[in-house]
PDB file of C-alpha atoms in Angstrom:
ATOM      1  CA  UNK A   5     101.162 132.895 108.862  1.00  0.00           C
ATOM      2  CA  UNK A   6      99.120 130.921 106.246  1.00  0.00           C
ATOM      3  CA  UNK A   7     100.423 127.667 108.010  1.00  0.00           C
ATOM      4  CA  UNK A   8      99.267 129.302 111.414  1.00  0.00           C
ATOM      5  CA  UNK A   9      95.921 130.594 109.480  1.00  0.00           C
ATOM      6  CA  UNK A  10      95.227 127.006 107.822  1.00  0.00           C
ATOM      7  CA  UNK A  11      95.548 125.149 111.437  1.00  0.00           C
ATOM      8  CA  UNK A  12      93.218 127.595 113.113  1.00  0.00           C
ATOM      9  CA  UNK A  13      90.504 126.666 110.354  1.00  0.00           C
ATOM     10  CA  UNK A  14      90.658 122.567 110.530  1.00  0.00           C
ATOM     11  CA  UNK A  15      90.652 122.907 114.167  1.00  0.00           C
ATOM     12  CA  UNK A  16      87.654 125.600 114.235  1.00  0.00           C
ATOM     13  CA  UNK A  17      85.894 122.686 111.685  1.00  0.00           C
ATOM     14  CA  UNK A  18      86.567 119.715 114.105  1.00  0.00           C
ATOM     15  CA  UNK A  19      84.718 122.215 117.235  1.00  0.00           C
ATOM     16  CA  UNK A  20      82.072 122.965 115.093  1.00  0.00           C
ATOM     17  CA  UNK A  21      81.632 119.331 113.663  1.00  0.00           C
ATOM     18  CA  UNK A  22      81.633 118.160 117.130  1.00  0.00           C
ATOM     19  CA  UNK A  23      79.279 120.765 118.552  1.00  0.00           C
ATOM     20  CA  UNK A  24      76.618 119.575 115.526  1.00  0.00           C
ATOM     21  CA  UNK A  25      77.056 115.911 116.193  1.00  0.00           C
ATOM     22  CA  UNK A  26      77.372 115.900 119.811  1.00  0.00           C
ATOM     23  CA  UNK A  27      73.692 116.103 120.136  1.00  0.00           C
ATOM     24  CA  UNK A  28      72.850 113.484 118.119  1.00  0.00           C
ATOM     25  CA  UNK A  29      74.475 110.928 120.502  1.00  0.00           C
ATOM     26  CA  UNK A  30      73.520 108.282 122.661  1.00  0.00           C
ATOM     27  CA  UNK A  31      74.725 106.432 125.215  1.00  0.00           C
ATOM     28  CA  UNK A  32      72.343 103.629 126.050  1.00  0.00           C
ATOM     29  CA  UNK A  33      72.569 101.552 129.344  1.00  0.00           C
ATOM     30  CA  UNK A  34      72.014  97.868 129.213  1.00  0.00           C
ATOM     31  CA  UNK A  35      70.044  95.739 131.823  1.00  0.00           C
ATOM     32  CA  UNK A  36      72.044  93.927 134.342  1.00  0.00           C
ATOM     33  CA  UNK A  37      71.150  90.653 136.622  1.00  0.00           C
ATOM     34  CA  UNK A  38      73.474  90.433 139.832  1.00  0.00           C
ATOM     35  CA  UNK A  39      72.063  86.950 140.688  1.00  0.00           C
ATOM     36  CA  UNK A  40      75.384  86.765 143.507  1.00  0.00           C
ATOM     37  CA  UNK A  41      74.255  89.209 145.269  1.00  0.00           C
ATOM     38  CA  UNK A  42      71.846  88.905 148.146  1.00  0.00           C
ATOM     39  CA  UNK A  43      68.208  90.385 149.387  1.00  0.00           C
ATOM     40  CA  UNK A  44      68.065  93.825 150.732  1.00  0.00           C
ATOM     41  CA  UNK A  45      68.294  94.040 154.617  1.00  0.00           C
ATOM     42  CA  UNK A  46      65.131  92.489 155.971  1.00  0.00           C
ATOM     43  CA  UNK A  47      64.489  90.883 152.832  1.00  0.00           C
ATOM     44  CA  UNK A  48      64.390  87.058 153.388  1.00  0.00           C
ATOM     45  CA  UNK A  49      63.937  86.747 149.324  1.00  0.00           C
ATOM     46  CA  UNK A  50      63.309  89.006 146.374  1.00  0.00           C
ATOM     47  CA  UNK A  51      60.322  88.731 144.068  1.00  0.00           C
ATOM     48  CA  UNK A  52      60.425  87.005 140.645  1.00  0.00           C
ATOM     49  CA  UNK A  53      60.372  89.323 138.064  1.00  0.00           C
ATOM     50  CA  UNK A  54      58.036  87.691 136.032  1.00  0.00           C
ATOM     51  CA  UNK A  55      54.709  89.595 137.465  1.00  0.00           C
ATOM     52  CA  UNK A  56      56.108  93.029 136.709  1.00  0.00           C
ATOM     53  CA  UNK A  57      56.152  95.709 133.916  1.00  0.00           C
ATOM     54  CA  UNK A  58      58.033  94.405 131.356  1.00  0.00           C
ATOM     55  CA  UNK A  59      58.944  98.314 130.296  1.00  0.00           C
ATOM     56  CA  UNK A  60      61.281  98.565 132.769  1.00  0.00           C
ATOM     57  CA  UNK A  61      63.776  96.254 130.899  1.00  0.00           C
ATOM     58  CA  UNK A  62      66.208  97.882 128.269  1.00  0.00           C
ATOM     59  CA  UNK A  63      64.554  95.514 125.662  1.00  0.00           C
ATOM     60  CA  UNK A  64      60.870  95.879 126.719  1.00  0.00           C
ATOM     61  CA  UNK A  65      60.686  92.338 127.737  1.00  0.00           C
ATOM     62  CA  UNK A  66      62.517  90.776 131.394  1.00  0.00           C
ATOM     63  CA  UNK A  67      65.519  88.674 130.307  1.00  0.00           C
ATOM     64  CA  UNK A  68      64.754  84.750 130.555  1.00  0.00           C
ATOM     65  CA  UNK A  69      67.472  84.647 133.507  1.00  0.00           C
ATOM     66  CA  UNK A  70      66.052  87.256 135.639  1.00  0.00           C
ATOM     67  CA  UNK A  71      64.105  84.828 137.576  1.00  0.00           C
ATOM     68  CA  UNK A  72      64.293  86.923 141.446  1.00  0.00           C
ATOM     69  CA  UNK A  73      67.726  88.016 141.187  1.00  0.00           C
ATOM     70  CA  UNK A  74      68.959  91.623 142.379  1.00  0.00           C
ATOM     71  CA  UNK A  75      68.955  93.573 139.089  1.00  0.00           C
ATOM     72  CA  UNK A  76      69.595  97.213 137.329  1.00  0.00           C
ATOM     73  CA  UNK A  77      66.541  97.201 134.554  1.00  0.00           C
ATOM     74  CA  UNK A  78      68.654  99.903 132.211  1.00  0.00           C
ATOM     75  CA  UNK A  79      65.110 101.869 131.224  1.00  0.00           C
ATOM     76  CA  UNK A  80      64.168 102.705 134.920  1.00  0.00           C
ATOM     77  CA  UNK A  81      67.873 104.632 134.916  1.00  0.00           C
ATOM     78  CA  UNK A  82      67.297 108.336 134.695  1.00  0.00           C
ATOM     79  CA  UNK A  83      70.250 110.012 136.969  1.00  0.00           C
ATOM     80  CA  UNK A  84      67.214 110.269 139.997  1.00  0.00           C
ATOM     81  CA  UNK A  85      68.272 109.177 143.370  1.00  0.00           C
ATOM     82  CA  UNK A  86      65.881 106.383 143.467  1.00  0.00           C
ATOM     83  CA  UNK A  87      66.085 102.275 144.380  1.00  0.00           C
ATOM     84  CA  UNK A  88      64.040 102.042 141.214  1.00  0.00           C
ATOM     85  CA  UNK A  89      66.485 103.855 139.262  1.00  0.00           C
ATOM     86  CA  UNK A  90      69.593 102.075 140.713  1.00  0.00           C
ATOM     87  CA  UNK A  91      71.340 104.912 142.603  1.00  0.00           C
ATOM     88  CA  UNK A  92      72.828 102.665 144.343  1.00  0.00           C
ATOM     89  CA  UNK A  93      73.383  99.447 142.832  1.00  0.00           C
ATOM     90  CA  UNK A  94      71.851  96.586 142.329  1.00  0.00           C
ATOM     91  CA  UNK A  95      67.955  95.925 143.816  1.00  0.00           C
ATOM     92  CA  UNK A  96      64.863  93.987 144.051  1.00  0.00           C
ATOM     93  CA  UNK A  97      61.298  93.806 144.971  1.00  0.00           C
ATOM     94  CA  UNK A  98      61.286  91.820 148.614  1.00  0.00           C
ATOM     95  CA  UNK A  99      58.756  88.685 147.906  1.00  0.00           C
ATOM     96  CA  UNK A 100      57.273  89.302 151.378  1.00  0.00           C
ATOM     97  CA  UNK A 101      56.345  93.352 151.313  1.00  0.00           C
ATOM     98  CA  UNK A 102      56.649  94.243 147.070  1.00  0.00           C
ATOM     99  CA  UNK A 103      59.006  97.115 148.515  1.00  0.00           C
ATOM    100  CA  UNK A 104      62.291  97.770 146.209  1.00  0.00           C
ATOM    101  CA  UNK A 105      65.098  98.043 148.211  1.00  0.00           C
ATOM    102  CA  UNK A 106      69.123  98.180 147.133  1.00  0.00           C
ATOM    103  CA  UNK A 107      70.505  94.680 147.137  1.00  0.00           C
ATOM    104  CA  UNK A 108      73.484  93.719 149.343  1.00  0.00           C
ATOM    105  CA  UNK A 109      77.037  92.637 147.211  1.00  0.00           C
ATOM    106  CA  UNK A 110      78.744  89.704 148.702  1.00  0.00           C
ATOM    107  CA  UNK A 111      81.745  90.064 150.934  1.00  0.00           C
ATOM    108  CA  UNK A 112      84.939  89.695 149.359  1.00  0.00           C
ATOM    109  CA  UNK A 113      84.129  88.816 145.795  1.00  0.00           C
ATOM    110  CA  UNK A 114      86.239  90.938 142.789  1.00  0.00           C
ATOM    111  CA  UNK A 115      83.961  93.171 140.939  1.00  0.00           C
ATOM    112  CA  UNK A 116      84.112  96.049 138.809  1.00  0.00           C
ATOM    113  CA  UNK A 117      87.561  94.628 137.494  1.00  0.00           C
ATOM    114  CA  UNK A 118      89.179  96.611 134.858  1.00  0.00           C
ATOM    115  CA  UNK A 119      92.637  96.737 132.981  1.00  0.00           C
ATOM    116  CA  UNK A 120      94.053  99.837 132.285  1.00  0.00           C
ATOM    117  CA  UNK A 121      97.656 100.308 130.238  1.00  0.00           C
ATOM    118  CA  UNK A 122      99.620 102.710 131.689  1.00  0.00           C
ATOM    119  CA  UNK A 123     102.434 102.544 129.258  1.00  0.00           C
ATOM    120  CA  UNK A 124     103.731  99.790 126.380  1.00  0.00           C
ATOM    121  CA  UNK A 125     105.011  97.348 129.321  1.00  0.00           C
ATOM    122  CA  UNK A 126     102.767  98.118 132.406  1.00  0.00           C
ATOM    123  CA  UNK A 127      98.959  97.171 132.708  1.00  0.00           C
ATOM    124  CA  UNK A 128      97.084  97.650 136.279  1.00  0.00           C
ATOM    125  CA  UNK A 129      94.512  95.875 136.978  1.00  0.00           C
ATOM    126  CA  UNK A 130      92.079  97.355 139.523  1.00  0.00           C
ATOM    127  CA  UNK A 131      89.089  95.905 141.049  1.00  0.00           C
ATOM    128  CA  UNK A 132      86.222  96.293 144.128  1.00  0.00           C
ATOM    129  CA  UNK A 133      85.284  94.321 146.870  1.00  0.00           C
ATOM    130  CA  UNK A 134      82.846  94.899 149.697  1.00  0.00           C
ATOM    131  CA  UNK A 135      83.553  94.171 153.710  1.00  0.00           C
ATOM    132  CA  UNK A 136      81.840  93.982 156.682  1.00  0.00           C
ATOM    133  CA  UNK A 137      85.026  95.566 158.055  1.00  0.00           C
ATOM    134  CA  UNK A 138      88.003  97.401 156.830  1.00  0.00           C
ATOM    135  CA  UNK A 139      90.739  95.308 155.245  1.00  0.00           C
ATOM    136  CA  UNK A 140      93.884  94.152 157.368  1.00  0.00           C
ATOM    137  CA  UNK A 141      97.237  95.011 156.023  1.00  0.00           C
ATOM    138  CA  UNK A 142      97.464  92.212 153.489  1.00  0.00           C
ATOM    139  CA  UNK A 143      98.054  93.519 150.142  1.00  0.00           C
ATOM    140  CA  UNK A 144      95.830  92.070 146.788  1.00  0.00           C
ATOM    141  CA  UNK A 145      97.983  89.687 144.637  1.00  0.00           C
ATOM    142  CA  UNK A 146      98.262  89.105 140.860  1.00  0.00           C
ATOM    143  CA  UNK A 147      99.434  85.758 139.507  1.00  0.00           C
ATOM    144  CA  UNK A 148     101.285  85.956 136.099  1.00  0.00           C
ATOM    145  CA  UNK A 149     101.820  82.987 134.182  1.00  0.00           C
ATOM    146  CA  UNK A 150     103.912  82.890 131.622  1.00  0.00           C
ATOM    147  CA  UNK A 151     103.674  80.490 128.132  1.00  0.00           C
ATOM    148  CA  UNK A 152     106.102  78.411 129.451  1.00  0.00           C
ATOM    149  CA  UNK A 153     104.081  77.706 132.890  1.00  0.00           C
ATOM    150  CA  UNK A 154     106.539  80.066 135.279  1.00  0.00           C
ATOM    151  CA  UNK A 155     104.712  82.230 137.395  1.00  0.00           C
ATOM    152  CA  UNK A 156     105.141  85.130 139.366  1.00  0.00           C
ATOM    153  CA  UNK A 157     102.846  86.633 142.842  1.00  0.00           C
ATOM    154  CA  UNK A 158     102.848  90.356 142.423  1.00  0.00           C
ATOM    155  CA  UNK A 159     101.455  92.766 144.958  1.00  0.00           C
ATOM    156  CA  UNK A 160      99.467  95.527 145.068  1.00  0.00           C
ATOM    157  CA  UNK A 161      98.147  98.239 146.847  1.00  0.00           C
ATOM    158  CA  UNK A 162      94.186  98.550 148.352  1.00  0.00           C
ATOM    159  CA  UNK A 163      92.154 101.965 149.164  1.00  0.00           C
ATOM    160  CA  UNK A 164      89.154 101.465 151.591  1.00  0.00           C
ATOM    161  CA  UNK A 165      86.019 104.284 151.143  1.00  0.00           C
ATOM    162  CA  UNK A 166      83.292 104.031 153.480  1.00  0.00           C
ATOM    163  CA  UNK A 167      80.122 105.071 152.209  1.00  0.00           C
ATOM    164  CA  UNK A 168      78.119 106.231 154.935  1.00  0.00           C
ATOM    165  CA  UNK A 169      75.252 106.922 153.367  1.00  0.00           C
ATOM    166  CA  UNK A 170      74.518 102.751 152.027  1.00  0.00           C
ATOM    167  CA  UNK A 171      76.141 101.674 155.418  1.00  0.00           C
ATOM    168  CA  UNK A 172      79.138  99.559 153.659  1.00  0.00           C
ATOM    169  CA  UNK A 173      82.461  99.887 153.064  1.00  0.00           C
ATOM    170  CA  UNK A 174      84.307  99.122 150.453  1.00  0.00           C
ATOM    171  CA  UNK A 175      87.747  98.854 148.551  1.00  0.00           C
ATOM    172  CA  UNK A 176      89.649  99.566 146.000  1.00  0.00           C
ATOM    173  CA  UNK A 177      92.660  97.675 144.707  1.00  0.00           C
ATOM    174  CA  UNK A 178      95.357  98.097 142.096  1.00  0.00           C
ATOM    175  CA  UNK A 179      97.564  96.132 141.251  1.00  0.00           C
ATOM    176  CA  UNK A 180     100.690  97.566 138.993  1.00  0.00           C
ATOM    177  CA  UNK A 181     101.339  94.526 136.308  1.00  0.00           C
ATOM    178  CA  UNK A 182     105.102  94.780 134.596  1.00  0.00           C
ATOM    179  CA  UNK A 183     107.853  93.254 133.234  1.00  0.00           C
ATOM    180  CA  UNK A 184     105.889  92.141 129.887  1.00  0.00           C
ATOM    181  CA  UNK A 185     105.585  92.922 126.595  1.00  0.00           C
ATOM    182  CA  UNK A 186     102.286  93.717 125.213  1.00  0.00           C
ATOM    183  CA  UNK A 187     102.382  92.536 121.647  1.00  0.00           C
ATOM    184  CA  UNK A 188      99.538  93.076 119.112  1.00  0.00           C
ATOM    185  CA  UNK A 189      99.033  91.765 115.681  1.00  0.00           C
ATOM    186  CA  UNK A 190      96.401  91.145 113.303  1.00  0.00           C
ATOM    187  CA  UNK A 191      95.107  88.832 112.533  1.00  0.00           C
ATOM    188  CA  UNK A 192      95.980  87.308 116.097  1.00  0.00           C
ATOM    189  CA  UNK A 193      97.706  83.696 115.407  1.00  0.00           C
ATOM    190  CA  UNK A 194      95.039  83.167 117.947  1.00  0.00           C
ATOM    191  CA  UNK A 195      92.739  83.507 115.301  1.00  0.00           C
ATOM    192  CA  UNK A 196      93.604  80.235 113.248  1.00  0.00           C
TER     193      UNK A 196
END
């Protein structure tokens, strides 16, 4: 029972170490430039940054490369489902009428990629890309290339979502990566 008794206690000291430190953290967002992708509709070009309120960036100052690309300034986020506050996505100023409007992502191009291991052999790799139309039946394909230059296609699977409300669709792919061994050391010999 004092086993039993002596468990209950660390674990009721994690909860209420967690419950004292959990407010005490933040979770910042960071500005981001999407100079790929393009004007909103009836935009012919967005507005340089330059001539606006340099609050809006994470920093307090607009990055050197913002120039008039579509953009997420991180201190406009606030979880409000506004253009300024990049509900949804990336946006801009249009040069011609100073009205923000959501940016449109290019057709076809990767984004959002991420690598997640499922076990100690298997990583998938998922990604996002936007289109005009729904995808065709063609799958999305991995290359792996081994150290000793032999490579192998693998094939994946793809998920299309329409979202209604921005008037795009868009897609979802995952592609299950095995047959490798995931080695870690450290110091990497990649290090030298």
């Amino acid at each position: 029972i004092n086993a039993e008794y002596g468990d209950f206690r660390i674990h009721t000291m994690r909860m209420l170490l967690l419950l004292v430190l959990l407010p005490l953290t933040m979770a910042n967002m960071y500005d981001i430039l999407m100079p790929n992708y393009l004007p909103p509709p009836g935009c012919d070009k967005c507005a340089s940054w330059a001539g606006k309120d340099p609050s809006i960036w994470a920093s307090g100052k607009r990055p050197v490369d913002a120039s008039n690309s579509c953009a997420m300034p991180a201190a406009l986020i606030n979880g409000t489902r506004t253009v300024e506050a990049s509900f949804s996505g990336a946006w801009c100023y249009c040069e011609s009428t100073g009205v923000a409007g959501t940016c449109v992502a290019p057709l076809l191009r990767p984004e959002q990629i991420n690598l997640q291991l499922a076990s100690p052999s298997v990583v998938v790799a998922s990604f996002v890309t936007y289109e005009d139309t729904p995808p065709g039946s063609s799958s999305p394909l991995a290359n792996l290339t081994s150290f000793d230059g032999t490579s192998k296609l693998v094939s994946g699977v793809s998920h299309l979502y329409q979202d209604v409300a921005n008037k795009r669709n868009y897609t979802m792919h995952f592609v299950r990566l095995s047959e490798f061994c995931l080695l870690y050391t450290s110091p990497s010999p990649r290090d030298s």
